[in-house]
mmCIF file of C-alpha atoms in Angstrom:
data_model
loop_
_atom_site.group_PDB
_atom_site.id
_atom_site.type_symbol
_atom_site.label_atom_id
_atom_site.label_comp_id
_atom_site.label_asym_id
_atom_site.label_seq_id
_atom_site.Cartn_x
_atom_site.Cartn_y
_atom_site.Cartn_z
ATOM 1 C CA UNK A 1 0.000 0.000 0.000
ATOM 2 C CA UNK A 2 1.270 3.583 -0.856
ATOM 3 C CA UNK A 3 1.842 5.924 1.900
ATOM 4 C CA UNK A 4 -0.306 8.502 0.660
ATOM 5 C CA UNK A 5 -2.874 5.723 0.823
ATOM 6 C CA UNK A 6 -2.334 4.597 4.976
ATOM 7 C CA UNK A 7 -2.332 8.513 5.763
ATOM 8 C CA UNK A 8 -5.943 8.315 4.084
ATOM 9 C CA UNK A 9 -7.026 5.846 5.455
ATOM 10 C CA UNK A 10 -5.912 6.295 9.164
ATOM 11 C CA UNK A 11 -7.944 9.743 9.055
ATOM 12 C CA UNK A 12 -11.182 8.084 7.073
ATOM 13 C CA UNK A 13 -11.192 5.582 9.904
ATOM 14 C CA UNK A 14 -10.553 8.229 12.670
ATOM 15 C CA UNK A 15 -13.137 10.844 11.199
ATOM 16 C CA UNK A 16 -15.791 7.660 10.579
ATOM 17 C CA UNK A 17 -15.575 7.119 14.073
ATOM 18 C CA UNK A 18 -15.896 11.125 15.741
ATOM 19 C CA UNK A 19 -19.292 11.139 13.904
ATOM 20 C CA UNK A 20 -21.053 8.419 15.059
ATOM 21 C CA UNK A 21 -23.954 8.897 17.241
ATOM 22 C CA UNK A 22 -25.065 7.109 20.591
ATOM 23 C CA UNK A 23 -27.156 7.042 22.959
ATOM 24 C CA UNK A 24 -28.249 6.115 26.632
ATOM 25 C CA UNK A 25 -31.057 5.027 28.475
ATOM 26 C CA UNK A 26 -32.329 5.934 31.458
ATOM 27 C CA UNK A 27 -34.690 5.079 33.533
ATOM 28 C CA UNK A 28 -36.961 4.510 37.150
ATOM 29 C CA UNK A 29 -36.849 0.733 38.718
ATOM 30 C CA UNK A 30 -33.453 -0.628 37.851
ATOM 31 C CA UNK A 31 -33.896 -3.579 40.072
ATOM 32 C CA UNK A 32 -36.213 -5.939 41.133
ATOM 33 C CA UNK A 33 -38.995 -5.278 43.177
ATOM 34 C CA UNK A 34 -38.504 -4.951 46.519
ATOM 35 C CA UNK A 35 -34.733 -3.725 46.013
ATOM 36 C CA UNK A 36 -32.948 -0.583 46.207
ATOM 37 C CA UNK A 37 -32.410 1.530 42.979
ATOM 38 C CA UNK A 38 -28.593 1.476 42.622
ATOM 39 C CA UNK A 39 -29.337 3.992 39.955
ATOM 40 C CA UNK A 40 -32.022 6.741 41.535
ATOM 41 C CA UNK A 41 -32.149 8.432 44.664
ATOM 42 C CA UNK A 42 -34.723 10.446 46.659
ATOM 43 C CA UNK A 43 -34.426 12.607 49.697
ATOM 44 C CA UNK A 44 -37.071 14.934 51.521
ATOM 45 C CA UNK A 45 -36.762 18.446 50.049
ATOM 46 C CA UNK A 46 -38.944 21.982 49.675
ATOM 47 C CA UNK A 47 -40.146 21.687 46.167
ATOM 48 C CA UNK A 48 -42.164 24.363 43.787
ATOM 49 C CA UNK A 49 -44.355 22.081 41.226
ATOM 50 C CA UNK A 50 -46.670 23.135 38.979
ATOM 51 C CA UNK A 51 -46.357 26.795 40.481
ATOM 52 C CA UNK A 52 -47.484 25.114 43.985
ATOM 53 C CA UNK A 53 -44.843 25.638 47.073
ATOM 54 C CA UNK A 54 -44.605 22.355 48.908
ATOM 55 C CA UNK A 55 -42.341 21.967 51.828
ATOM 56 C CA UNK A 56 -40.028 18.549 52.419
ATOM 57 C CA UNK A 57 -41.690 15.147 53.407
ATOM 58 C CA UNK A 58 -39.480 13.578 56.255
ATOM 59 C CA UNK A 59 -37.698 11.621 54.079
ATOM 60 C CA UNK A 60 -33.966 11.242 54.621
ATOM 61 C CA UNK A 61 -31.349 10.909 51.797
ATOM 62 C CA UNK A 62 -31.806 7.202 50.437
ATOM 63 C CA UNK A 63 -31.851 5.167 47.247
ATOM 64 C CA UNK A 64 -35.092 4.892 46.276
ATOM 65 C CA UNK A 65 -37.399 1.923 46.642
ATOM 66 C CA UNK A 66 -38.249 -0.480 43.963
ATOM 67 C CA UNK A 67 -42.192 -0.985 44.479
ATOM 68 C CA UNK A 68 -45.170 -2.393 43.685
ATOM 69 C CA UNK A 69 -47.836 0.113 41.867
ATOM 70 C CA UNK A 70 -50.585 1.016 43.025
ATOM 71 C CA UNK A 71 -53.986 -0.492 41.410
ATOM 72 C CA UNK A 72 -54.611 3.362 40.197
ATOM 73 C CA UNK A 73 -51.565 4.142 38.596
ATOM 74 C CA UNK A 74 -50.709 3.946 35.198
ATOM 75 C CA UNK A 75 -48.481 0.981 33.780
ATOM 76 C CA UNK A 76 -44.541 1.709 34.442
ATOM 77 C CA UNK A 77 -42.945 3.818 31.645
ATOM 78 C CA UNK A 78 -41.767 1.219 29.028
ATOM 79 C CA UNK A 79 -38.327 -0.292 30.187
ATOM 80 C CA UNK A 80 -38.971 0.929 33.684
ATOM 81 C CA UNK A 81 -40.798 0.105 37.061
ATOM 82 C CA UNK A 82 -42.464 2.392 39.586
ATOM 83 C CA UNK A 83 -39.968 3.695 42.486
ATOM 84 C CA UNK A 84 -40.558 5.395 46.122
ATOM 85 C CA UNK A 85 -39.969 5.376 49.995
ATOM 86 C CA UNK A 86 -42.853 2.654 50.614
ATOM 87 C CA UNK A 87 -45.042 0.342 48.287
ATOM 88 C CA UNK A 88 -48.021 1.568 46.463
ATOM 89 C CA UNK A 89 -49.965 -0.668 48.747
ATOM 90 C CA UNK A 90 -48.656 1.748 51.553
ATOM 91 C CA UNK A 91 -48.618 4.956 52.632
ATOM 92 C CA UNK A 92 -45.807 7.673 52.058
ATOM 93 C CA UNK A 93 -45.235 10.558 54.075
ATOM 94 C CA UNK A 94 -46.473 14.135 52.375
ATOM 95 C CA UNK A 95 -44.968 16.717 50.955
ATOM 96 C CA UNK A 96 -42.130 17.308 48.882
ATOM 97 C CA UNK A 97 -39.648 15.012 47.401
ATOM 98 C CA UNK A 98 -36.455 15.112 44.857
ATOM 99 C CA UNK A 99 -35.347 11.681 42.768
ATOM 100 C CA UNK A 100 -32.456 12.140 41.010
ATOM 101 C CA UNK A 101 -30.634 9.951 38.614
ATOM 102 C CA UNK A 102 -27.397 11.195 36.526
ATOM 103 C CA UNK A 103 -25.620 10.333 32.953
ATOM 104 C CA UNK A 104 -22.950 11.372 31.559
ATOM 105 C CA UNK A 105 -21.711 12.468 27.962
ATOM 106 C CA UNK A 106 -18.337 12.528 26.306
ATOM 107 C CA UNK A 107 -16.034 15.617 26.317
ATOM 108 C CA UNK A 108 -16.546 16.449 22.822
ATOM 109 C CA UNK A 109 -20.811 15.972 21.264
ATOM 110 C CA UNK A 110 -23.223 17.525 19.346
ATOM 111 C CA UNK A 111 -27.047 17.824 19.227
ATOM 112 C CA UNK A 112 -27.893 16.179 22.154
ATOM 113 C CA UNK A 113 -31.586 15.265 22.957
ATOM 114 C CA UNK A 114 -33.313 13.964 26.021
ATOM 115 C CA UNK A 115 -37.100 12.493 25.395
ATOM 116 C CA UNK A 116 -38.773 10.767 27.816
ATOM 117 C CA UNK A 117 -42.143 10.200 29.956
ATOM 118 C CA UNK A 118 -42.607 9.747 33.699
ATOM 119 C CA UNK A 119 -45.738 9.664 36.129
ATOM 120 C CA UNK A 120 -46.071 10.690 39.594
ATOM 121 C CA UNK A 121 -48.277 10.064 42.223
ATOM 122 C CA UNK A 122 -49.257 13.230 43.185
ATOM 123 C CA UNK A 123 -47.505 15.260 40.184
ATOM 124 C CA UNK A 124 -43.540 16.479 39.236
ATOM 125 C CA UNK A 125 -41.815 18.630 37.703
ATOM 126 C CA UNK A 126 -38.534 17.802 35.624
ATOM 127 C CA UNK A 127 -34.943 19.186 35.714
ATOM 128 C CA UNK A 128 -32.212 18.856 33.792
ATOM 129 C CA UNK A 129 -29.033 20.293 35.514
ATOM 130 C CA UNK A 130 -31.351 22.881 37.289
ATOM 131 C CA UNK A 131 -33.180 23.666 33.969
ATOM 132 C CA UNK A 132 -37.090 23.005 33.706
ATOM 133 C CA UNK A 133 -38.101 20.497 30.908
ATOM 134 C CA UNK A 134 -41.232 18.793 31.731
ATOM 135 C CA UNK A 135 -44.250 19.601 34.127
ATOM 136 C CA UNK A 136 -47.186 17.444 35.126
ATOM 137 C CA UNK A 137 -46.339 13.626 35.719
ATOM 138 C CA UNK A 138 -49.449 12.550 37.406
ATOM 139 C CA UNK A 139 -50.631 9.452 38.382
ATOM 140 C CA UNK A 140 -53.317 8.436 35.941
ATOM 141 C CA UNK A 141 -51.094 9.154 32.646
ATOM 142 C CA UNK A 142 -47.654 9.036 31.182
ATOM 143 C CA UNK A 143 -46.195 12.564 30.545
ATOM 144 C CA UNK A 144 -43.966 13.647 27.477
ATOM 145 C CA UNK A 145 -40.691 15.649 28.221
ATOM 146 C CA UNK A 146 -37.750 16.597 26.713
ATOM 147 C CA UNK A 147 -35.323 19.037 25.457
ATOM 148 C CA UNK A 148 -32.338 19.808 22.760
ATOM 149 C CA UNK A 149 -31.707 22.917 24.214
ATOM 150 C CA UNK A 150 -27.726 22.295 24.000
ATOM 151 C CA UNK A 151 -27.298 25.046 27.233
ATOM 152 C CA UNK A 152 -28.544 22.736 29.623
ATOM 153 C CA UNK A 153 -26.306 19.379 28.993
ATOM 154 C CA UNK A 154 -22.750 19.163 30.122
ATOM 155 C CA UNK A 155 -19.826 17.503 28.818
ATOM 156 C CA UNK A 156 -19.326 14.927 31.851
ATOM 157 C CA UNK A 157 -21.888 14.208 34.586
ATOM 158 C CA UNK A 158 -25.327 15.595 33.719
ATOM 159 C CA UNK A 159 -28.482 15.451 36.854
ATOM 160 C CA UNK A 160 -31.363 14.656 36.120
ATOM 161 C CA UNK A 161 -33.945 15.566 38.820
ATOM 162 C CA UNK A 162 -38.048 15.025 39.406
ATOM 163 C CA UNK A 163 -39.352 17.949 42.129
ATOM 164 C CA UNK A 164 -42.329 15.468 43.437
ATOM 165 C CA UNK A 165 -45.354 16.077 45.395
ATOM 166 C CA UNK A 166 -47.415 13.929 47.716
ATOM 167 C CA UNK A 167 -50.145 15.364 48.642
ATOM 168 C CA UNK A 168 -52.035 15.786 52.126
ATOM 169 C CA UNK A 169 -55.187 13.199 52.834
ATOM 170 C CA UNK A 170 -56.737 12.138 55.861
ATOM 171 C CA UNK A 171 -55.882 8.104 55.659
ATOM 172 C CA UNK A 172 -53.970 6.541 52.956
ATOM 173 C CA UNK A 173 -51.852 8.360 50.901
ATOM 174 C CA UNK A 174 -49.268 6.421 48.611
ATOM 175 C CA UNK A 175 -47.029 8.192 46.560
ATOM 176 C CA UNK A 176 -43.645 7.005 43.516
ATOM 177 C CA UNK A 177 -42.778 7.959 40.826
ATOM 178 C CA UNK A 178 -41.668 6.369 37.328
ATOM 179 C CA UNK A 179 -39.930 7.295 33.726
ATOM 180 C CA UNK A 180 -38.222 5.930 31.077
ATOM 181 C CA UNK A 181 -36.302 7.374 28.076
ATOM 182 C CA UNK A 182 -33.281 7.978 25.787
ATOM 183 C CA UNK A 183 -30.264 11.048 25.819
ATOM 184 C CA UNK A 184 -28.941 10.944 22.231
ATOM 185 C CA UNK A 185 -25.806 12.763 21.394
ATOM 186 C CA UNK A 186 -23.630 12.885 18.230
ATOM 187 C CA UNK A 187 -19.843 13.154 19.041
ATOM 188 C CA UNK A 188 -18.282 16.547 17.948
ATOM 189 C CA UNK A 189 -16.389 15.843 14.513
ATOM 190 C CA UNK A 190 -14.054 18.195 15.048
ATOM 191 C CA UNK A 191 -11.418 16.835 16.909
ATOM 192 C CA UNK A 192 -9.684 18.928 19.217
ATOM 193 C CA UNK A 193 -5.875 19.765 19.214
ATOM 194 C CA UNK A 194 -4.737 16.973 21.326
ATOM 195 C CA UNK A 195 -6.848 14.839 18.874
ATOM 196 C CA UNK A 196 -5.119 15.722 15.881
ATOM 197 C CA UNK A 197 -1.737 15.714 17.425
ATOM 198 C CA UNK A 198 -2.021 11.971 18.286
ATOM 199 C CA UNK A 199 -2.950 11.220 14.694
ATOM 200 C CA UNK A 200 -0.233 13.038 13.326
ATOM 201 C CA UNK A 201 2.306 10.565 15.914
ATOM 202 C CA UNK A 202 -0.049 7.973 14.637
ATOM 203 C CA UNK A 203 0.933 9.052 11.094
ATOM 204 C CA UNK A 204 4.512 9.634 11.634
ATOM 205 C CA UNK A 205 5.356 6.297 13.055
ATOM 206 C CA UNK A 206 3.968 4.576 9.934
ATOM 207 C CA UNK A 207 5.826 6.630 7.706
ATOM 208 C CA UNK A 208 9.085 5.937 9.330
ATOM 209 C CA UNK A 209 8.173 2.143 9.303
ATOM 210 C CA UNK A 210 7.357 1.684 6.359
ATOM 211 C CA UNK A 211 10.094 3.912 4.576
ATOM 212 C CA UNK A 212 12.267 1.676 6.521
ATOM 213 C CA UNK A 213 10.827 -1.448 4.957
ATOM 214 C CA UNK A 214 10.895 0.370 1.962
ATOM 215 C CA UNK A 215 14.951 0.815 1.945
ATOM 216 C CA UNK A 216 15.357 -2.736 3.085
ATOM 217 C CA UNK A 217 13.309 -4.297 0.414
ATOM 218 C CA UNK A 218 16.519 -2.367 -2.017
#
């Protein structure tokens, strides 16, 4: 093969590769029932939802609860399973709650997109990295939310939080929450400095080996 030919090539192969897209799922209930969510985690907090000021259920900082639904609720987004402090056979204490989850995306992407649905028994609001992106989650119906707003991802860990209510009744009073969806994210195809200098080394060290084999093949 020429050399003009392997310098092609290398940077083909490495450009192929900076432009392909991915993606990652995330979602409620990643366990079985009964078991902590290694993935989601919900603590007792002041919330504002739907406009409404609700201050924090005594609920301390946990992983949250893999549980059984309630008869009332709607099915478990697709993929996922309905999470809380207690089963939705039980009773939760009121007020205000935040579940969290995180993912993370390369140093270098492009048009990234989060689209999912969640439900909550009483109702939520969703945050990406502090930003609002979805409102209403209640119990009866799965709610669409999403953004591509590039401004609120990060390159590295990204939060994503539900600001949940429970509200106040006399007797029982269940409350979880549950969503399911995708982040999709091209990587940048511009590679940055330190990119292009290792492809250049990359380049350099095939030149000299195979001029070498060149002059020993005469």
């Amino acid at each position: 093969m020429r050399l003009s030919s392997v310098i092609v090539c290398m940077l083909v192969l490495f450009l192929a590769g900076s432009v392909s897209g991915d993606s990652i799922a995330v979602m409620s209930g990643n366990a079985a029932i009964g078991a902590l969510d290694p993935l989601v985690s919900v603590v007792g907090a002041p919330v504002m939802v739907g406009g409404v000021s609700y201050p924090a259920a005594d609920v301390a900082q946990q992983q949250a609860l893999v549980i059984t639904k309630n008869s009332v609720w709607v099915d478990a987004a697709p993929g996922s399973k309905w999470v809380g402090v207690a089963n939705g056979t039980q009773s939760s204490p009121r007020y205000g709650y935040i579940y969290s989850t995180t993912f993370s995306l390369p140093e270098n992407y492009d048009t990234p997109l989060i689209s999912m649905v969640f439900a909550c028994d009483d109702g939520a609001d969703a945050y990406l990295n502090g930003h609002l992106i979805g409102s209403g989650g209640h119990l009866e119906v799965l709610t669409n939310f999403g953004t591509s707003n590039s401004a609120f991802f990060n390159s590295g860990l990204n939060v994503l939080q539900f600001y949940a209510h429970n509200n106040v009744f006399v007797s029982f009073n269940p409350s979880g929450l549950t969503f399911s969806g995708i982040v999709t994210y091209s990587p940048n195809a511009v590679p940055e400095p330190s990119s292009f200098a290792a492809i250049l080394s990359g380049i350099s060290v095939t030149c000299i080996s195979l001029r070498k084999k060149k002059r020993q093949r005469l």
